[in-house]
Structures are given as structure tokens and as C-alpha cells.
Amino acid sequence: MRLENQPPVSADTPIGITLTINGQRRELQVAPWTTLLDLLRERLDLTGTKKGCDHGQCGACTVLVNGTRVNSCLTLAVMKDGAEITTVEGLAGLGDRAGSNALHPIQEAFIEHDAFQCGYCTPGQLCSSVGLMNEGHAHTRDEIREAMSGNICRCGAYTNIVDAIEDVMQGGAR
Amino acid sequence: MNRFDYVRAGTVAEAVQAFGAGARFIAGGTNLIDLMKYDVEKPGRLIDITRLPLDKIEAHGNGLRIGALATNAKVAYDDRVAERYPLLRNAILAGASAQLRNAASTGGNLLQRTRCYYFYDTATACNKREPGSGCPAIGGMNRIHAIFGTSENCIATHPSDMCIALAALEATVQVSGPQGDRSIPFSEFHRLPGDTPETDTNLAPGEIIVAVDLPESRFPQHYTYLKLRDRLSYAFALVSVAAALELDGDTVKTARLALGGVAHKPWRNREAEALLEGKPATRESFQAAADLIVSEAQPQSENGFKIDLARRAIVRGLEQAAAGTPQSLSDKRIQ
Ligand SMILES: Cc1cc2nc3c(=O)[nH]c(=O)nc-3n(C[C@H](O)[C@H](O)[C@H](O)COP(=O)(O)OP(=O)(O)OC[C@H]3O[C@@H](n4cnc5c(N)ncnc54)[C@H](O)[C@@H]3O)c2cc1C
Ligand code: SF4
Ligand code: FES
Ligand code: FES
């Protein structure tokens, strides 16, 4: 449903939106104050995406919207009507082995390099890593560190996370 | 979060028309949604402006016109910005995180609110949030607060990095509203708190930012954005310096200097800039300008350290600009 030129939707009316989530097209009715994060976790049972701070300060909720990494806690689902969303559950379906059920190279690299401890930040780190590689601006180790600074890891797995990303960028962990 | 009506605008006129008391425009949402979760903002209506055709970056006279919806990331990684306005690029990339910059818009960045702890905490008084209730930051926790241009009603700072570069570059803000279109010079866009700290800018209610114009490029070589903060990334500035110079040999022809993290708006001191012009680009000249700027500083109970930090950051920033060695964005050592 296109809302342009239409009277405002009042607070009690859910709004119809279409999202393509991990390759699957979904028609959804959402209240306008539903964040994308809450929609994914509470309504769609896609609980891989984590809620750390709910205020843009930790990166645990990072997902890809049309291939670009954003904090799903600071965006409303209605604002993303028509978008393609990829969560950690959908990473395996990206790239050259789509449909094969194999892990995404970055997921393999995280395992290979022991890039997590408790794992709470990991879904956000993984989506952020894919976003970073899509962007293509980070090349050196320092640049990767800086470009990943929006993802906090309370366990301090940073060094291994950067190792994993570097590895995939150099064509490893495949 | 409170309940609200939701309108998706298709044109600027539609967005302006949908505005009314208690309404808010929403672009990236990275500041507004955050504030709504704390009940600091409780809009009765959200006007989604993300579908407006305002995300272009295009030539404009000898300068560049940046659409209000161009994301911070899009602006920072635009080739023309990188070549002709690298100060702007560096300031943007010094702020927030990659995820936030991918969502945050140019217009929203200008209108982001202060990070004062009391402003965010609805259990406390705050003149900016609730006019007349008082300012607990004065005499309270004010380590991050302003040292310039404060009033007895509010000592908050404007948190943006991008705006510090836009102030130094003397950008112009293009707005459209119920009263028609107008241009606001950057120095007149944000305001000092005075007796009305609830008002951050001179934008009228219902006015929408449509673009930010950059004048002809003058500082593609001699510039820096030096940001000092509690951790090396993903933190707001305690003090930041945007420095831009035009040199004639070793002599300063034009100097632009804007400070962040120290005032309710990007802080410029025209006298200090004038003092530099015609002087040799040496540490001595830079120290004289820095001394003049900080001579007006007024510390609060916990932020006196910012005065010396600002003085040193100004000198170092001008040195980096003069040498053509801007602060690296990834190597955090300050050379
Ligand atoms: C954890 C965190 C860290 C951050 N760190 C930094 C940092 O280091 N440096 C920095 O500079 N910033 C930082 N930010 C702030 C970030 O840059 C801003 O939140 C962002 O720029 C706001 O843009 P937006 O499009 O998301 O605005 P929104 O949240 O959509 O809107 C903000 C305000 O602007 C109004 N608005 C938006 N667009 C328009 C328009 N075109 N016309 C009229 N009104 C409009 C809205 O009504 C609202 O009042 C940080 C934010 C977070 C959450
Ligand atoms: S400094 Fe300004 S924003 Fe902070 S408590 Fe005082 S009035 Fe509120
Ligand atoms: S949960 Fe979104 S950034 Fe922390
Ligand atoms: S692995 Fe525990 S927070 Fe990162």
C-alpha cells in the first residue's frame, strides 16, 4: 500500500507494509511505533538479531537493509516498507553459495578465528562485517577496526573479529 | 514510546502541510526514535519524509548542493566531497558509527539534540526539555558541557561533528515552510541558549530543511578535523576543531576555525580568524589565536579541563592544517 497523498493513519490503525526478509516476501500489519528490531524478534521469531542497548550504542541489532548495515533498534518498521532485510539467519543464503544451506564465509571465518565468546554481539558483528565488505571503504587493519567500531563486544573478541574479516577480505575461510 | 499518527509524505509541500502542533518530521530516526524511547520526545504525529526526492548531491553554482536526505555516509563517500571538501568528509567520518551514518540524514544531523544527561532523563528538571524547570547541570554533572556562550538557563553543547565542518566552510541551509522558501547562513542556523534554551535553532515550526549548500571549494589541502573524546571511536567530542587555511607561501591568507563540544552551536571567533590572516603560519601565530579564543571561556564545576584541551587542540589543528597533514581517521595517534 502506498501512503503518499493519503490521509494520515490514526494511532489505532495498523499499517500494511511489505518487507522481503531473508529472501522471503512478507505482507505485514504493524503499529507505526514498532521498531524493525521488535518486529523481527517479537513478531517474526527471528531472534538471532539481538537487543543490547535499544539506543544505537552497541550494534547488537545490526541488520542489512537493502544491503546496507543499520541499527534496527533505531528505525521504525513502517519506514522500511518495500525494503529487503537480511538478518543473521539469512546470511547463509547470501553470496555464491545461496540456497546451499552452507554458512556464509564470514560465519566460517568467525568460527575459524574464535571471534566470539558469549556470542551475544555476534549476529550484529556478522551483519556489520558483511555491510563493511559491501561498502568497500575499509582496506587496512586500522580501517577495519574503525569501521567496526559501531559493534561493541563485551567479551573483547575484537582482535579475532578483525582477523576473521581480514581473512575473508583476502579471500580466505572459504 | 508513545502512540502517534503516521503520515508518509510524497512531496515537500505535503510534508509541510501535514505539520501541526506536536508533529515531528522523521528522516533517519537515529536521534528522534532514541529520544522517543526516553519519552523526551512524544510526538502526536510522525511525518515520514524519507520518500521525498531530497537525497541528491549535485553541482550548484561553483559549489555543491547536498539534499537534506542524503545520508551522512553518502556525503562522506561522495567523490566531489572527498576532493573538494575533505574537511566535511573527515568530520562526518569522525562521528557516530558506520551503521548510524548509513541511516542518519544531513537535515537530521543539523537538528540532533544535545546529549546532556539531564535533558535525556525525564526524572530530572531541565530548561531545554521543560522550560522554567531549572538547569541541574549547573553545579551538577557538567564534564561534557559548554565553556562558551552559556547562559544561566542552559550550558548544553550541540553534539554534531558534521556541523562543525559546515560552520567552518560557511555553508547555507535551504529551508521550505508554510511561509515559503528561505536560506539561512550556517552561522545563523543554530543559536545560543539565552533565555529560551528549548529552541536549538532558528528554524521556524513546520519548516523543513531541503538542502545544505557548500560554497566554492577553498580548502582542499590545508584542513583538519581533530576530535578529542573519551574513547577513540563511537563517542561524542569533548573538544573538536575544524581548521581550514588558505596559504600564500608561509603566510596565512584565510583562516577558518570552528570548535565542537564546547558550545550550544559550532563555535567560531572571527577576531581570532582575522588575527591569523597575514601572519606567518607558525606555532606562535596559532598560539596567539588560541589564547584569544580561550580568553572568553567560562568553566563549569567539572569541565575546566576543556579550556586547556581546546587551546592545545586549536594549536595542533592549525599546525595539521598548515602542514597539509589532516588527522587520520583510522590511526588515532595525534601527530
Ligand atoms: C550512539 C550514537 C552515537 C552518535 N555519535 C555521534 C557523533 O559522534 N557525532 C555526531 O555528529 N553525531 C553522532 N550521533 C548523532 C547522529 O549523527 C544523529 O542522530 C543523526 O545525524 C540524526 O539524523 P537523522 O536523520 O537520524 O535524524 P532524525 O532522528 O530523523 O531527526 C532528528 C531531528 O531532526 C528533525 N528533522 C530531520 N530531518 C529534517 C528535515 N529535513 N527538516 C526538518 N526537520 C528534520 C526531526 O524532526 C528530529 O527532530 C550519534 C547518535 C547515536 C545514537
Ligand atoms: S544544560 Fe541545558 S539541556 Fe542540560 S539540564 Fe541544563 S537546561 Fe537542560
Ligand atoms: S540494540 Fe541497537 S545498537 Fe544496541
Ligand atoms: S562475544 Fe560476548 S559480547 Fe562479543
Tab-separated table of C-alpha atoms in Angstrom, chain B:
chain	number	residue	atom	x	y	z
B	1	MET	CA	7.283	5.003	23.177
B	2	ASN	CA	4.029	6.962	22.931
B	3	ARG	CA	1.320	6.289	20.340
B	4	PHE	CA	1.275	8.563	17.304
B	5	ASP	CA	-0.255	9.078	13.878
B	6	TYR	CA	1.928	8.218	10.967
B	7	VAL	CA	1.947	10.108	7.672
B	8	ARG	CA	4.211	9.339	4.766
B	9	ALA	CA	4.796	12.466	2.701
B	10	GLY	CA	5.308	12.253	-1.055
B	11	THR	CA	6.265	15.880	-1.647
B	12	VAL	CA	7.806	18.694	0.392
B	13	ALA	CA	4.520	20.607	0.179
B	14	GLU	CA	2.650	17.590	1.526
B	15	ALA	CA	5.090	17.252	4.406
B	16	VAL	CA	4.780	20.925	5.303
B	17	GLN	CA	1.015	20.697	5.078
B	18	ALA	CA	0.839	17.654	7.339
B	19	PHE	CA	2.702	19.544	10.049
B	20	GLY	CA	0.842	20.794	13.097
B	21	ALA	CA	1.281	21.179	16.837
B	22	GLY	CA	3.066	18.148	18.278
B	23	ALA	CA	4.120	16.806	14.878
B	24	ARG	CA	7.695	15.834	14.012
B	25	PHE	CA	9.376	15.055	10.720
B	26	ILE	CA	11.359	11.841	10.751
B	27	ALA	CA	14.322	11.097	8.493
B	28	GLY	CA	16.968	8.603	9.680
B	29	GLY	CA	15.251	8.381	13.042
B	30	THR	CA	18.553	7.853	14.857
B	31	ASN	CA	18.020	10.787	17.179
B	32	LEU	CA	14.244	11.124	17.241
B	33	ILE	CA	13.466	7.451	17.925
B	34	ASP	CA	16.141	7.410	20.630
B	35	LEU	CA	14.517	10.419	22.327
B	36	MET	CA	11.040	8.913	21.901
B	37	LYS	CA	12.172	5.786	23.735
B	38	TYR	CA	13.130	8.003	26.678
B	39	ASP	CA	9.817	9.939	26.438
B	40	VAL	CA	11.821	13.106	25.883
B	41	GLU	CA	10.023	13.427	22.549
B	42	LYS	CA	6.339	12.468	22.453
B	43	PRO	CA	5.114	13.476	19.003
B	44	GLY	CA	1.412	13.146	18.289
B	45	ARG	CA	2.201	12.682	14.624
B	46	LEU	CA	5.266	11.499	12.750
B	47	ILE	CA	5.680	12.725	9.215
B	48	ASP	CA	7.920	10.283	7.388
B	49	ILE	CA	9.954	12.356	4.930
B	50	THR	CA	12.240	9.547	3.772
B	51	ARG	CA	10.428	9.207	0.426
B	52	LEU	CA	10.915	12.852	-0.550
B	53	PRO	CA	13.257	13.332	-3.525
B	54	LEU	CA	15.856	15.149	-1.442
B	55	ASP	CA	18.740	12.706	-1.370
B	56	LYS	CA	20.827	14.034	-4.248
B	57	ILE	CA	24.224	15.676	-4.146
B	58	GLU	CA	24.531	17.963	-7.137
B	59	ALA	CA	26.553	20.832	-8.581
B	60	HIS	CA	25.237	24.215	-7.527
B	61	GLY	CA	26.989	27.282	-8.939
B	62	ASN	CA	30.659	26.750	-8.123
B	63	GLY	CA	29.711	24.719	-5.090
B	64	LEU	CA	27.703	21.665	-4.184
B	65	ARG	CA	24.103	21.211	-3.050
B	66	ILE	CA	23.566	18.385	-0.582
B	67	GLY	CA	19.981	17.188	-0.310
B	68	ALA	CA	18.614	17.050	3.225
B	69	LEU	CA	18.032	13.305	2.956
B	70	ALA	CA	21.486	12.418	1.643
B	71	THR	CA	22.815	10.124	4.355
B	72	ASN	CA	25.923	11.046	6.300
B	73	ALA	CA	27.647	8.056	4.651
B	74	LYS	CA	26.599	9.122	1.155
B	75	VAL	CA	28.000	12.615	1.700
B	76	ALA	CA	31.248	11.410	3.262
B	77	TYR	CA	31.961	8.958	0.447
B	78	ASP	CA	30.944	11.246	-2.413
B	79	ASP	CA	33.965	11.776	-4.691
B	80	ARG	CA	33.326	15.507	-5.076
B	81	VAL	CA	33.112	15.944	-1.315
B	82	ALA	CA	36.302	13.937	-0.802
B	83	GLU	CA	38.175	16.015	-3.376
B	84	ARG	CA	36.824	19.482	-2.738
B	85	TYR	CA	35.517	19.401	0.843
B	86	PRO	CA	37.655	16.811	2.624
B	87	LEU	CA	37.117	18.694	5.898
B	88	LEU	CA	33.420	17.799	5.707
B	89	ARG	CA	34.206	14.194	4.876
B	90	ASN	CA	36.569	13.854	7.816
B	91	ALA	CA	34.193	15.487	10.273
B	92	ILE	CA	31.351	13.165	9.266
B	93	LEU	CA	33.544	10.072	9.488
B	94	ALA	CA	34.731	11.107	12.950
B	95	GLY	CA	31.136	10.894	14.185
B	96	ALA	CA	28.886	8.057	15.345
B	97	SER	CA	29.351	4.612	13.728
B	98	ALA	CA	29.130	3.216	10.210
B	99	GLN	CA	25.627	1.892	10.919
B	100	LEU	CA	24.399	5.237	12.243
B	101	ARG	CA	25.976	7.188	9.382
B	102	ASN	CA	24.214	4.873	6.917
B	103	ALA	CA	20.868	5.913	8.401
B	104	ALA	CA	21.460	9.490	9.593
B	105	SER	CA	20.474	12.267	7.194
B	106	THR	CA	22.038	15.653	6.528
B	107	GLY	CA	18.982	17.534	7.808
B	108	GLY	CA	18.636	15.340	10.888
B	109	ASN	CA	22.293	15.793	11.761
B	110	LEU	CA	21.810	19.563	11.925
B	111	LEU	CA	18.762	19.124	14.160
B	112	GLN	CA	20.055	16.465	16.544
B	113	ARG	CA	19.577	17.445	20.169
B	114	THR	CA	22.103	17.786	22.957
B	115	ARG	CA	23.487	14.763	24.789
B	116	CYS	CA	23.207	16.496	28.198
B	117	TYR	CA	22.415	13.716	30.708
B	118	TYR	CA	19.650	15.707	32.367
B	119	PHE	CA	17.977	16.508	29.070
B	120	TYR	CA	17.706	12.742	28.499
B	121	ASP	CA	16.420	11.951	31.996
B	122	THR	CA	12.755	12.872	32.413
B	123	ALA	CA	13.039	12.315	36.183
B	124	THR	CA	15.123	15.499	36.459
B	125	ALA	CA	14.500	19.160	35.732
B	126	CYS	CA	15.838	20.659	32.501
B	127	ASN	CA	15.053	24.028	30.958
B	128	LYS	CA	15.580	22.707	27.466
B	129	ARG	CA	13.088	19.863	27.915
B	130	GLU	CA	10.710	21.671	30.263
B	131	PRO	CA	11.162	25.438	30.090
B	132	GLY	CA	11.331	27.055	33.525
B	133	SER	CA	12.086	23.843	35.437
B	134	GLY	CA	15.743	24.700	36.068
B	135	CYS	CA	19.162	23.535	34.952
B	136	PRO	CA	20.635	20.841	37.201
B	137	ALA	CA	23.756	20.657	35.033
B	138	ILE	CA	24.892	23.966	36.504
B	139	GLY	CA	26.715	22.869	39.621
B	140	GLY	CA	25.903	19.233	38.762
B	141	MET	CA	27.446	16.761	36.349
B	142	ASN	CA	28.801	19.027	33.645
B	143	ARG	CA	32.037	17.457	32.483
B	144	ILE	CA	30.734	17.324	28.891
B	145	HIS	CA	29.121	20.755	28.910
B	146	ALA	CA	29.864	24.092	27.277
B	147	ILE	CA	32.601	26.606	28.060
B	148	PHE	CA	31.495	29.256	25.555
B	149	GLY	CA	28.230	31.153	25.088
B	150	THR	CA	26.390	29.559	28.013
B	151	SER	CA	23.536	31.225	29.873
B	152	GLU	CA	22.229	30.893	33.401
B	153	ASN	CA	19.443	28.785	31.894
B	154	CYS	CA	21.407	26.183	29.953
B	155	ILE	CA	25.020	25.097	29.436
B	156	ALA	CA	24.401	22.315	26.909
B	157	THR	CA	26.514	21.669	23.817
B	158	HIS	CA	25.491	20.805	20.288
B	159	PRO	CA	26.865	17.317	19.678
B	160	SER	CA	27.340	17.264	15.899
B	161	ASP	CA	30.691	16.805	14.184
B	162	MET	CA	29.381	17.457	10.678
B	163	CYS	CA	28.041	20.856	11.726
B	164	ILE	CA	31.481	21.971	12.896
B	165	ALA	CA	32.859	21.459	9.406
B	166	LEU	CA	29.796	23.109	7.822
B	167	ALA	CA	30.351	26.145	10.067
B	168	ALA	CA	33.988	26.429	9.007
B	169	LEU	CA	33.018	26.001	5.341
B	170	GLU	CA	30.288	28.658	5.680
B	171	ALA	CA	27.515	26.527	4.248
B	172	THR	CA	23.952	27.743	3.707
B	173	VAL	CA	20.839	25.899	4.841
B	174	GLN	CA	17.902	25.877	2.409
B	175	VAL	CA	14.512	25.508	4.030
B	176	SER	CA	10.896	25.366	2.917
B	177	GLY	CA	7.906	26.049	5.117
B	178	PRO	CA	4.374	27.354	5.451
B	179	GLN	CA	5.779	30.855	4.764
B	180	GLY	CA	7.662	29.750	1.643
B	181	ASP	CA	11.349	29.113	0.996
B	182	ARG	CA	14.354	30.825	2.546
B	183	SER	CA	18.130	30.447	3.016
B	184	ILE	CA	19.828	30.561	6.394
B	185	PRO	CA	23.596	31.179	6.646
B	186	PHE	CA	25.123	28.412	8.741
B	187	SER	CA	26.310	30.785	11.458
B	188	GLU	CA	22.708	31.861	11.990
B	189	PHE	CA	21.175	28.399	11.907
B	190	HIS	CA	21.969	27.239	15.436
B	191	ARG	CA	21.518	29.611	18.368
B	192	LEU	CA	22.866	30.192	21.851
B	193	PRO	CA	20.623	29.163	24.758
B	194	GLY	CA	19.972	32.627	26.237
B	195	ASP	CA	16.550	32.750	27.887
B	196	THR	CA	14.994	30.188	25.550
B	197	PRO	CA	17.165	27.063	25.698
B	198	GLU	CA	14.242	24.973	24.447
B	199	THR	CA	14.932	26.390	20.985
B	200	ASP	CA	18.114	24.983	19.417
B	201	THR	CA	17.891	26.642	16.020
B	202	ASN	CA	16.282	29.476	14.103
B	203	LEU	CA	14.196	27.069	12.043
B	204	ALA	CA	10.522	28.009	12.400
B	205	PRO	CA	7.939	25.355	13.370
B	206	GLY	CA	6.857	23.426	10.298
B	207	GLU	CA	9.890	24.437	8.268
B	208	ILE	CA	11.690	21.593	6.594
B	209	ILE	CA	15.350	21.564	5.618
B	210	VAL	CA	15.585	20.739	1.926
B	211	ALA	CA	19.317	21.120	1.287
B	212	VAL	CA	22.657	22.350	2.547
B	213	ASP	CA	24.722	24.340	0.052
B	214	LEU	CA	28.503	24.402	0.077
B	215	PRO	CA	30.214	27.441	-1.469
B	216	GLU	CA	33.144	27.145	-3.850
B	217	SER	CA	35.878	24.888	-2.505
B	218	ARG	CA	38.749	26.804	-0.934
B	219	PHE	CA	40.347	24.412	1.495
B	220	PRO	CA	41.080	21.151	-0.310
B	221	GLN	CA	44.658	20.959	1.015
B	222	HIS	CA	45.032	22.795	4.277
B	223	TYR	CA	42.432	21.405	6.627
B	224	THR	CA	41.943	19.061	9.546
B	225	TYR	CA	39.189	17.762	11.778
B	226	LEU	CA	40.702	16.939	15.122
B	227	LYS	CA	38.286	15.287	17.567
B	228	LEU	CA	39.196	14.597	21.175
B	229	ARG	CA	36.950	12.222	23.123
B	230	ASP	CA	36.855	9.716	25.960
B	231	ARG	CA	37.401	6.738	23.663
B	232	LEU	CA	38.954	6.700	20.225
B	233	SER	CA	35.815	5.978	18.267
B	234	TYR	CA	32.000	5.949	18.594
B	235	ALA	CA	31.970	8.730	21.192
B	236	PHE	CA	30.942	12.369	21.130
B	237	ALA	CA	33.570	15.113	21.131
B	238	LEU	CA	34.789	16.668	24.358
B	239	VAL	CA	36.525	19.196	22.160
B	240	SER	CA	36.857	19.170	18.397
B	241	VAL	CA	38.478	21.562	15.962
B	242	ALA	CA	37.729	22.111	12.296
B	243	ALA	CA	40.599	24.137	10.864
B	244	ALA	CA	40.890	25.331	7.267
B	245	LEU	CA	43.551	27.594	5.819
B	246	GLU	CA	44.423	29.263	2.546
B	247	LEU	CA	48.148	29.909	2.484
B	248	ASP	CA	50.250	32.251	0.382
B	249	GLY	CA	53.668	30.701	0.763
B	250	ASP	CA	54.109	30.601	4.518
B	251	THR	CA	51.618	33.366	5.144
B	252	VAL	CA	48.027	32.755	6.181
B	253	LYS	CA	45.673	34.273	3.628
B	254	THR	CA	42.395	32.978	5.032
B	255	ALA	CA	41.727	31.143	8.281
B	256	ARG	CA	38.561	29.342	9.339
B	257	LEU	CA	38.289	27.739	12.701
B	258	ALA	CA	35.213	26.161	14.289
B	259	LEU	CA	35.083	24.319	17.592
B	260	GLY	CA	32.778	21.488	18.613
B	261	GLY	CA	31.832	20.096	22.016
B	262	VAL	CA	32.270	23.485	23.655
B	263	ALA	CA	29.106	25.474	22.950
B	264	HIS	CA	25.397	25.350	22.115
B	265	LYS	CA	26.378	25.878	18.472
B	266	PRO	CA	29.519	25.426	16.386
B	267	TRP	CA	31.834	27.985	17.956
B	268	ARG	CA	33.617	30.489	15.761
B	269	ASN	CA	35.607	33.545	16.739
B	270	ARG	CA	36.001	35.918	13.795
B	271	GLU	CA	38.551	38.048	15.653
B	272	ALA	CA	40.858	35.100	16.110
B	273	GLU	CA	40.491	34.200	12.429
B	274	ALA	CA	41.285	37.815	11.461
B	275	LEU	CA	44.266	37.796	13.795
B	276	LEU	CA	45.758	34.904	11.838
B	277	GLU	CA	45.332	36.491	8.432
B	278	GLY	CA	48.540	37.980	7.068
B	279	LYS	CA	50.580	36.258	9.781
B	280	PRO	CA	53.194	33.566	9.239
B	281	ALA	CA	51.792	30.052	9.616
B	282	THR	CA	53.790	29.308	12.727
B	283	ARG	CA	53.077	27.880	16.141
B	284	GLU	CA	53.497	31.338	17.591
B	285	SER	CA	50.696	32.785	15.471
B	286	PHE	CA	48.496	29.784	16.211
B	287	GLN	CA	49.068	30.142	19.942
B	288	ALA	CA	48.069	33.805	19.822
B	289	ALA	CA	44.796	32.877	18.099
B	290	ALA	CA	44.149	30.042	20.555
B	291	ASP	CA	44.825	32.319	23.534
B	292	LEU	CA	42.380	34.888	22.186
B	293	ILE	CA	39.669	32.255	21.742
B	294	VAL	CA	40.009	30.659	25.165
B	295	SER	CA	40.236	34.037	26.900
B	296	GLU	CA	36.426	34.078	26.608
B	297	ALA	CA	35.937	30.609	28.070
B	298	GLN	CA	33.932	30.167	31.261
B	299	PRO	CA	34.337	26.836	33.017
B	300	GLN	CA	31.655	24.984	34.977
B	301	SER	CA	32.435	22.957	38.105
B	302	GLU	CA	33.667	19.852	36.235
B	303	ASN	CA	34.716	20.955	32.767
B	304	GLY	CA	37.599	23.357	33.368
B	305	PHE	CA	39.891	20.848	31.667
B	306	LYS	CA	38.219	21.712	28.365
B	307	ILE	CA	39.830	25.133	28.315
B	308	ASP	CA	43.377	23.839	28.134
B	309	LEU	CA	42.256	20.987	25.886
B	310	ALA	CA	40.658	23.486	23.484
B	311	ARG	CA	43.727	25.738	23.491
B	312	ARG	CA	46.039	22.870	22.655
B	313	ALA	CA	43.639	21.350	20.110
B	314	ILE	CA	43.384	24.677	18.270
B	315	VAL	CA	47.163	24.995	18.002
B	316	ARG	CA	47.567	21.382	16.919
B	317	GLY	CA	44.679	21.633	14.467
B	318	LEU	CA	46.124	24.725	12.827
B	319	GLU	CA	49.516	23.031	12.609
B	320	GLN	CA	47.977	19.988	10.957
B	321	ALA	CA	46.090	22.216	8.525
B	322	ALA	CA	49.117	24.317	7.670
B	323	ALA	CA	51.262	21.236	7.077
B	324	GLY	CA	48.560	19.632	4.937
B	325	THR	CA	48.581	16.586	7.211
B	326	PRO	CA	44.987	16.192	8.401
B	327	GLN	CA	44.246	13.986	11.381
B	328	SER	CA	43.983	10.365	10.202
B	329	LEU	CA	40.569	8.758	10.611
B	330	SER	CA	41.910	5.301	11.402
B	331	ASP	CA	45.301	5.887	13.028
B	332	LYS	CA	44.227	7.667	16.186
B	333	ARG	CA	47.672	8.927	17.205
B	334	ILE	CA	47.749	12.700	17.052
B	335	GLN	CA	50.779	13.876	15.117
